[in-house]
Coordinates of N, CA and C in Angstrom, one line a residue:
X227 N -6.7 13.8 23.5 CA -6.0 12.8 22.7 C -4.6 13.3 22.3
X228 N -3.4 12.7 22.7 CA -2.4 12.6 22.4 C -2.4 12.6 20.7
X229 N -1.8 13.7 19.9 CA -2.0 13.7 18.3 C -0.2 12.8 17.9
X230 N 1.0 12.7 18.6 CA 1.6 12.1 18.5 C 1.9 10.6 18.4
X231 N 2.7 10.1 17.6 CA 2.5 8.7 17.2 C 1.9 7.8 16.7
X232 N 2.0 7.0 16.6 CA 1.1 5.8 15.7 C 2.0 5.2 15.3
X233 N 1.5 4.4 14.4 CA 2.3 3.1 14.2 C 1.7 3.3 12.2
X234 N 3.0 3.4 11.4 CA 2.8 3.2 10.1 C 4.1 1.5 9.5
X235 N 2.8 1.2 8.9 CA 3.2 -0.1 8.2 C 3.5 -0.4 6.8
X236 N 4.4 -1.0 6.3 CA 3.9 -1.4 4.5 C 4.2 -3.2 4.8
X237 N 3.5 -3.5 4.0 CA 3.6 -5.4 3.8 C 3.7 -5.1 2.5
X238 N 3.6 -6.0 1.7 CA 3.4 -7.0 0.2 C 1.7 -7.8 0.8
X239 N 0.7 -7.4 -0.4 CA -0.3 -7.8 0.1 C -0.1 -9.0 -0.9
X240 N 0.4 -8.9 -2.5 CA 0.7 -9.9 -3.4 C 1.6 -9.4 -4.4
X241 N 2.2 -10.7 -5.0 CA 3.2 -9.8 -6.2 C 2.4 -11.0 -7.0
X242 N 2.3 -10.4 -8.1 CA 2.2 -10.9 -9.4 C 2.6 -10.6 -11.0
X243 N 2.6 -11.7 -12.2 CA 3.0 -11.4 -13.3 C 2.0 -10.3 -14.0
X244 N 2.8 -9.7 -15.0 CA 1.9 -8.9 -15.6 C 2.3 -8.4 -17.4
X245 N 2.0 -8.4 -18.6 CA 2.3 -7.7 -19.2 C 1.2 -6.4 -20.4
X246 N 0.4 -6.3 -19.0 CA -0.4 -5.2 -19.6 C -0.4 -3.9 -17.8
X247 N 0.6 -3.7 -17.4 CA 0.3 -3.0 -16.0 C -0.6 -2.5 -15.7
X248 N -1.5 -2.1 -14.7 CA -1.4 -3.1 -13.6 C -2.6 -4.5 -13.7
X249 N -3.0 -4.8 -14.9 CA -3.4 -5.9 -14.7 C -2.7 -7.7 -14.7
X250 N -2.9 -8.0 -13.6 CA -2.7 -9.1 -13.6 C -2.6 -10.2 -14.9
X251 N -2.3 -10.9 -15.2 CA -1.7 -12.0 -15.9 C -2.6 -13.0 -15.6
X252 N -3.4 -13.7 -16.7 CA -4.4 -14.6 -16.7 C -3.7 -15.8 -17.3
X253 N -2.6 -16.0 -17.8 CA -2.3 -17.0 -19.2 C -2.0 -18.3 -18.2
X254 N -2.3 -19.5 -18.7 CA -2.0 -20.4 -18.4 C -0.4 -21.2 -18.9
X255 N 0.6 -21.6 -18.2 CA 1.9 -22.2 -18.3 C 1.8 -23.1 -18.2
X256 N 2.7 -24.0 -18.7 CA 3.3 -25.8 -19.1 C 4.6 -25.5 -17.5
X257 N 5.0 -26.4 -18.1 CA 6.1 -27.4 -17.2 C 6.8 -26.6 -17.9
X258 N 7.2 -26.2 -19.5 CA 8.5 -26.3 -20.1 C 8.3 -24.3 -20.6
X259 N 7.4 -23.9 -20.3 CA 7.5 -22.8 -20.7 C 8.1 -21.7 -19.8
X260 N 9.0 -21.3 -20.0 CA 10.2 -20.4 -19.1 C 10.1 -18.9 -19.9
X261 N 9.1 -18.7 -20.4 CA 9.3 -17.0 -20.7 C 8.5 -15.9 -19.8
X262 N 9.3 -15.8 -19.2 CA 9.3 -14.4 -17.8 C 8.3 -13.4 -18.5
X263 N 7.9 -12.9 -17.7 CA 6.6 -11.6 -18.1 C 7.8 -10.4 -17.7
X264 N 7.3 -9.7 -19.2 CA 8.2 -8.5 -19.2 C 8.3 -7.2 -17.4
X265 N 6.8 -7.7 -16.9 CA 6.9 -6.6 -15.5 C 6.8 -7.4 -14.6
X266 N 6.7 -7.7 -13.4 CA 6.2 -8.1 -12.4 C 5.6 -7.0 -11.0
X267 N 4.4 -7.2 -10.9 CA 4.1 -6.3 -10.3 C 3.9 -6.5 -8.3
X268 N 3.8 -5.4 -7.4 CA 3.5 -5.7 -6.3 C 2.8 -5.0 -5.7
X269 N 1.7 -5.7 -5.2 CA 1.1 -4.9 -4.0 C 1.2 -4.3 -2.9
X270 N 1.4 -3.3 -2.3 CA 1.8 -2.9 -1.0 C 0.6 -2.3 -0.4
X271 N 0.7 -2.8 0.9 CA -0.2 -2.0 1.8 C 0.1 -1.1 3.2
X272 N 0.4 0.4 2.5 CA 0.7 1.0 3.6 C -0.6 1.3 4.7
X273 N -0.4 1.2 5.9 CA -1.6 1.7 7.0 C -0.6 2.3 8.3
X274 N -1.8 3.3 8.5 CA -1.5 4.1 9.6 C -2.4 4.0 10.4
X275 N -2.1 3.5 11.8 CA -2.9 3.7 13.4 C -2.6 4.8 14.4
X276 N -3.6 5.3 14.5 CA -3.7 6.2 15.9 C -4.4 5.6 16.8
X277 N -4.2 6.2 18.0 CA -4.7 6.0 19.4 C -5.8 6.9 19.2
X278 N -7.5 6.5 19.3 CA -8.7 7.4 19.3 C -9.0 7.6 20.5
X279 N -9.8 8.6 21.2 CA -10.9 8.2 22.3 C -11.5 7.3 22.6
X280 N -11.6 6.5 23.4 CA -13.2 5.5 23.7 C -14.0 6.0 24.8
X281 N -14.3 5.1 25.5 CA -15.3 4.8 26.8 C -14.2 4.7 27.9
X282 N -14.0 6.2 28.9 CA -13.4 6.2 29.9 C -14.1 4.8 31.0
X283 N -13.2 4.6 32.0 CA -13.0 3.9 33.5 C -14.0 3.9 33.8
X284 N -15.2 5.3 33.6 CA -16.9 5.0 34.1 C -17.6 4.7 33.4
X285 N -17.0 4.6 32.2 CA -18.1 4.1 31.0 C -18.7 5.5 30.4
X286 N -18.1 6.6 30.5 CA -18.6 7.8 29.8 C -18.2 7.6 28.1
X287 N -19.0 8.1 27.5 CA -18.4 8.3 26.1 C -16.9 9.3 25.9
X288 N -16.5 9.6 24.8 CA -15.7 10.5 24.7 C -16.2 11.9 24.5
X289 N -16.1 12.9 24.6 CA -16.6 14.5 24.3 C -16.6 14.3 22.7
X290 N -18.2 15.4 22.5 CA -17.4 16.0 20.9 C -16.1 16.5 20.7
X291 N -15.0 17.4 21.7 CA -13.8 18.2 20.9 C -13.0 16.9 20.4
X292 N -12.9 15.9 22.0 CA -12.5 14.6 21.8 C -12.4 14.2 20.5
X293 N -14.0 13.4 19.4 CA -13.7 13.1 18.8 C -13.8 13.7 17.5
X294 N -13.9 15.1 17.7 CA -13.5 15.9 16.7 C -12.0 15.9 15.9
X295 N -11.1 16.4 17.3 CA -9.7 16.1 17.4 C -9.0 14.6 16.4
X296 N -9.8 13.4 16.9 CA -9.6 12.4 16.4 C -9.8 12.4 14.5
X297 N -11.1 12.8 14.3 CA -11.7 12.7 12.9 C -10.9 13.8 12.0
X298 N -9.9 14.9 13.0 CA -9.8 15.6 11.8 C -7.9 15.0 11.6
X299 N -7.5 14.4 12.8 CA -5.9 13.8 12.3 C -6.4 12.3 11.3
X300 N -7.6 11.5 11.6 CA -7.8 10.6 10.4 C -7.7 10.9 9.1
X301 N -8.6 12.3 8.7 CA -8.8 12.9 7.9 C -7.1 13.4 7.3
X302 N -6.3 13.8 8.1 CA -4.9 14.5 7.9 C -4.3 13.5 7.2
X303 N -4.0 12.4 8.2 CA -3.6 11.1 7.5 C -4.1 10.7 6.0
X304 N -5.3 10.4 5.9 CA -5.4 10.2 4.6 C -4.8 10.9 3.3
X305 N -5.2 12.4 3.5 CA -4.5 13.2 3.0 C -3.0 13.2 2.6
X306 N -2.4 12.5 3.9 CA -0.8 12.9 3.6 C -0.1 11.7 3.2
X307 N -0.8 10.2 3.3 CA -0.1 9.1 2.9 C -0.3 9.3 1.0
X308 N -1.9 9.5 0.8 CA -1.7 9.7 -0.8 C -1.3 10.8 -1.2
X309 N -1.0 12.1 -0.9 CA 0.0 12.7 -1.3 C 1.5 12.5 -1.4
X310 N 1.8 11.7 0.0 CA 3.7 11.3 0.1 C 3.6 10.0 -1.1
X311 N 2.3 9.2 -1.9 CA 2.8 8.0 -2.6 C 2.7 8.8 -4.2
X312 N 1.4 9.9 -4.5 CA 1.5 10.6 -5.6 C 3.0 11.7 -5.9
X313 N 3.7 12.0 -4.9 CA 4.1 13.3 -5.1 C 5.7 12.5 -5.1
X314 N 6.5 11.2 -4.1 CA 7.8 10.9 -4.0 C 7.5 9.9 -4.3
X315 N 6.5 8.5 -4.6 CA 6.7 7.1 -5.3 C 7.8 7.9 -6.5
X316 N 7.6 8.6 -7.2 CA 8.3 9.2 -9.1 C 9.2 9.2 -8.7
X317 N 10.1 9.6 -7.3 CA 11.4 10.2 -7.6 C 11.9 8.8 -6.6
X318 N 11.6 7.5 -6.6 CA 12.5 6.9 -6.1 C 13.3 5.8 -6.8
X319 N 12.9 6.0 -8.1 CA 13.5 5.2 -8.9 C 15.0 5.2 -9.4
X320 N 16.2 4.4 -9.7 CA 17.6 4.4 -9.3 C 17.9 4.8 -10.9
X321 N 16.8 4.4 -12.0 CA 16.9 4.6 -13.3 C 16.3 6.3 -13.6
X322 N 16.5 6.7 -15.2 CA 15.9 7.7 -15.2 C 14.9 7.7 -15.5
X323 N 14.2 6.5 -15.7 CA 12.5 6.6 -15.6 C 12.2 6.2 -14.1
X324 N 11.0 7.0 -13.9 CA 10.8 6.9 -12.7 C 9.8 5.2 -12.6
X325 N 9.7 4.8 -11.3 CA 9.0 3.8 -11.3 C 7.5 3.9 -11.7
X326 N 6.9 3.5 -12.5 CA 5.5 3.2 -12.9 C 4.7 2.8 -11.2
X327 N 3.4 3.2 -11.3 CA 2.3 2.9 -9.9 C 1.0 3.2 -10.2
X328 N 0.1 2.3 -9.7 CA -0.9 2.9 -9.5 C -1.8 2.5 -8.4
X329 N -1.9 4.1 -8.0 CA -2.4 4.2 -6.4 C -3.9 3.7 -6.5
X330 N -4.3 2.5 -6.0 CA -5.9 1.7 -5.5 C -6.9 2.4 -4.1
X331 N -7.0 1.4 -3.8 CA -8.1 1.9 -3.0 C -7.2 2.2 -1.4
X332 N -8.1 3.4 -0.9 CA -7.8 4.1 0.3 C -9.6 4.0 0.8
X333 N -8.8 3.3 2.4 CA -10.1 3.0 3.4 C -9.7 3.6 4.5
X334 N -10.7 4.1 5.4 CA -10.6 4.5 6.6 C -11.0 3.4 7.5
X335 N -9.9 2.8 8.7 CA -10.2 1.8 9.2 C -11.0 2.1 10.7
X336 N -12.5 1.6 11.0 CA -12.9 1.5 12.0 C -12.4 2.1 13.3
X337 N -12.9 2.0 14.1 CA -11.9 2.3 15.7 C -12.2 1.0 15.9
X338 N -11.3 0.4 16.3 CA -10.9 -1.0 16.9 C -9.8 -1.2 17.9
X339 N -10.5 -1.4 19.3 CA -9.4 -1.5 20.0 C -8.8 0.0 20.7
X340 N -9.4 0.7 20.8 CA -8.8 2.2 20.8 C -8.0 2.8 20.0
X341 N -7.8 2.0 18.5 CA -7.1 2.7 17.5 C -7.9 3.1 16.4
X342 N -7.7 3.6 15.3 CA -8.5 4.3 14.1 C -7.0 4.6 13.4
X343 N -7.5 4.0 11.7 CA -6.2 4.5 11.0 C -7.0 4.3 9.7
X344 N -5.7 4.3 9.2 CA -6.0 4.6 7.1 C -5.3 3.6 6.3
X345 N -6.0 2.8 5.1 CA -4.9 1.3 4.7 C -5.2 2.1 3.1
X346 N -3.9 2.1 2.6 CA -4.0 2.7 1.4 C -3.0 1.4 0.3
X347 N -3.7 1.3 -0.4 CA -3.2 -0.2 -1.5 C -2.2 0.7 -2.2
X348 N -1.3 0.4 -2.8 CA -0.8 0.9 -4.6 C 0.2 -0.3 -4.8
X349 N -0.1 -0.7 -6.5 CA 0.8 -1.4 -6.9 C 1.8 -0.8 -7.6
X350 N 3.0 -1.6 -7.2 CA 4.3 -0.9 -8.4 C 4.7 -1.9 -9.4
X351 N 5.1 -1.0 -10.4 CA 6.0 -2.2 -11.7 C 6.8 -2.3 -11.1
X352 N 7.7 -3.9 -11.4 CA 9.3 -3.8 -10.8 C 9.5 -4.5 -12.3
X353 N 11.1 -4.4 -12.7 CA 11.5 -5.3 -13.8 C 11.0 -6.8 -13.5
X354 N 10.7 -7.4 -15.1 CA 10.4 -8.9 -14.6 C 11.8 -9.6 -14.5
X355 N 11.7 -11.0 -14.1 CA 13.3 -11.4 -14.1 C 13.0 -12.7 -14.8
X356 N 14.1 -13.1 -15.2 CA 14.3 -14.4 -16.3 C 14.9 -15.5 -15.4
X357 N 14.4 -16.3 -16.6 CA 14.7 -18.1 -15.8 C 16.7 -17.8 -15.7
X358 N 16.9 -19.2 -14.9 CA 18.3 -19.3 -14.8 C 18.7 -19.8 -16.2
X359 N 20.4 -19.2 -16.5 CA 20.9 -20.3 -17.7 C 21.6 -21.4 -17.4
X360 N 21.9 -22.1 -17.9 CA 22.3 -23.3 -17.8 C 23.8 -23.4 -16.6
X361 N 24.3 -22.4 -17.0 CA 25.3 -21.6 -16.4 C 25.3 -21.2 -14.4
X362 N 24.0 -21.0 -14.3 CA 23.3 -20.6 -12.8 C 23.0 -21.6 -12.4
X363 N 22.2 -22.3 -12.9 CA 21.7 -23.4 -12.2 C 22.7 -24.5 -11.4
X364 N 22.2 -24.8 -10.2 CA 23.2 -25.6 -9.1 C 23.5 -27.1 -9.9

C-alpha cells in the first residue's frame, strides 16, 4: 500500500444561531423580530481518505502486513486530525481571544470503494451579525 496521499476535505455540515455555545437556539421568531444571537455557530466536517487494500484481479484477499499497514495509517490519521484541531484551531484567531470550539464526534469510515478514512465534526463560534440599518438596506 502506497502510505502517500489521500484526499482531505472540510464542508459546513450546518451553521446555526446560538446564545448558549455550542448549543443550538430553539426560540421561536416573528416577522418583526430582528435581534441577531450574540454567536453564530458552524459545523465543519473535516475527512480524510486513503487508498486501502482490497480483493486483487484473482479475487485473492489482501495479506495481513497488507492490512496491517492500512489499520495502523487509519489509526495515524485519527490521531493527527484531532491533535492539528485541539493543538492550532486556538491560534487561528485574528483577535486576542482565541476562537472558541468544540471538537464532536470522530468516526472511522468503512472501506468503501478501495478507500478507508476518518470524518471528524467540530463546531466553531464565529461573531453573530446584525440586521441591516436603514442606511444598508437597497
Amino acid at each position: 500500500m502506497d502510505s502517500a496521499g489521500g484526499q482531505l476535505t472540510v464542508h459546513v455540515a450546518r451553521i446555526f444561531p446560538t446564545h448558549s455555545f455550542p448549543v443550538d437556539d430553539r426560540l421561536i421568531l416573528g416577522g418583526r423580530n430582528c435581534t441577531p444571537p450574540p454567536t453564530t455557530a458552524v459545523e465543519l466536517v473535516v475527512t480524510l481518505l486513503r487508498c486501502v487494500p482490497t480483493v486483487d484481479e484473482r479475487g485473492c484477499p489482501p495479506g495481513c502486513d497488507e492490512l496491517s499497514v492500512a489499520a495502523r495509517a487509519v489509526h495515524v490519521d485519527t490521531v493527527t486530525i484531532y491533535n492539528a484541531l485541539l493543538c492550532c484551531l486556538p491560534t487561528t484567531g485574528q483577535r486576542r481571544r482565541s476562537p472558541q470550539f468544540f471538537l464532536g464526534t470522530q468516526r472511522v469510515l468503512e472501506p468503501d470503494a478501495g478507500c478507508m478514512g476518518v470524518e471528524q465534526r467540530v463546531t466553531v463560534a464565529l461573531p453573530g451579525c446584525g440586521c441591516p440599518t436603514d442606511e444598508e438596506s437597497p
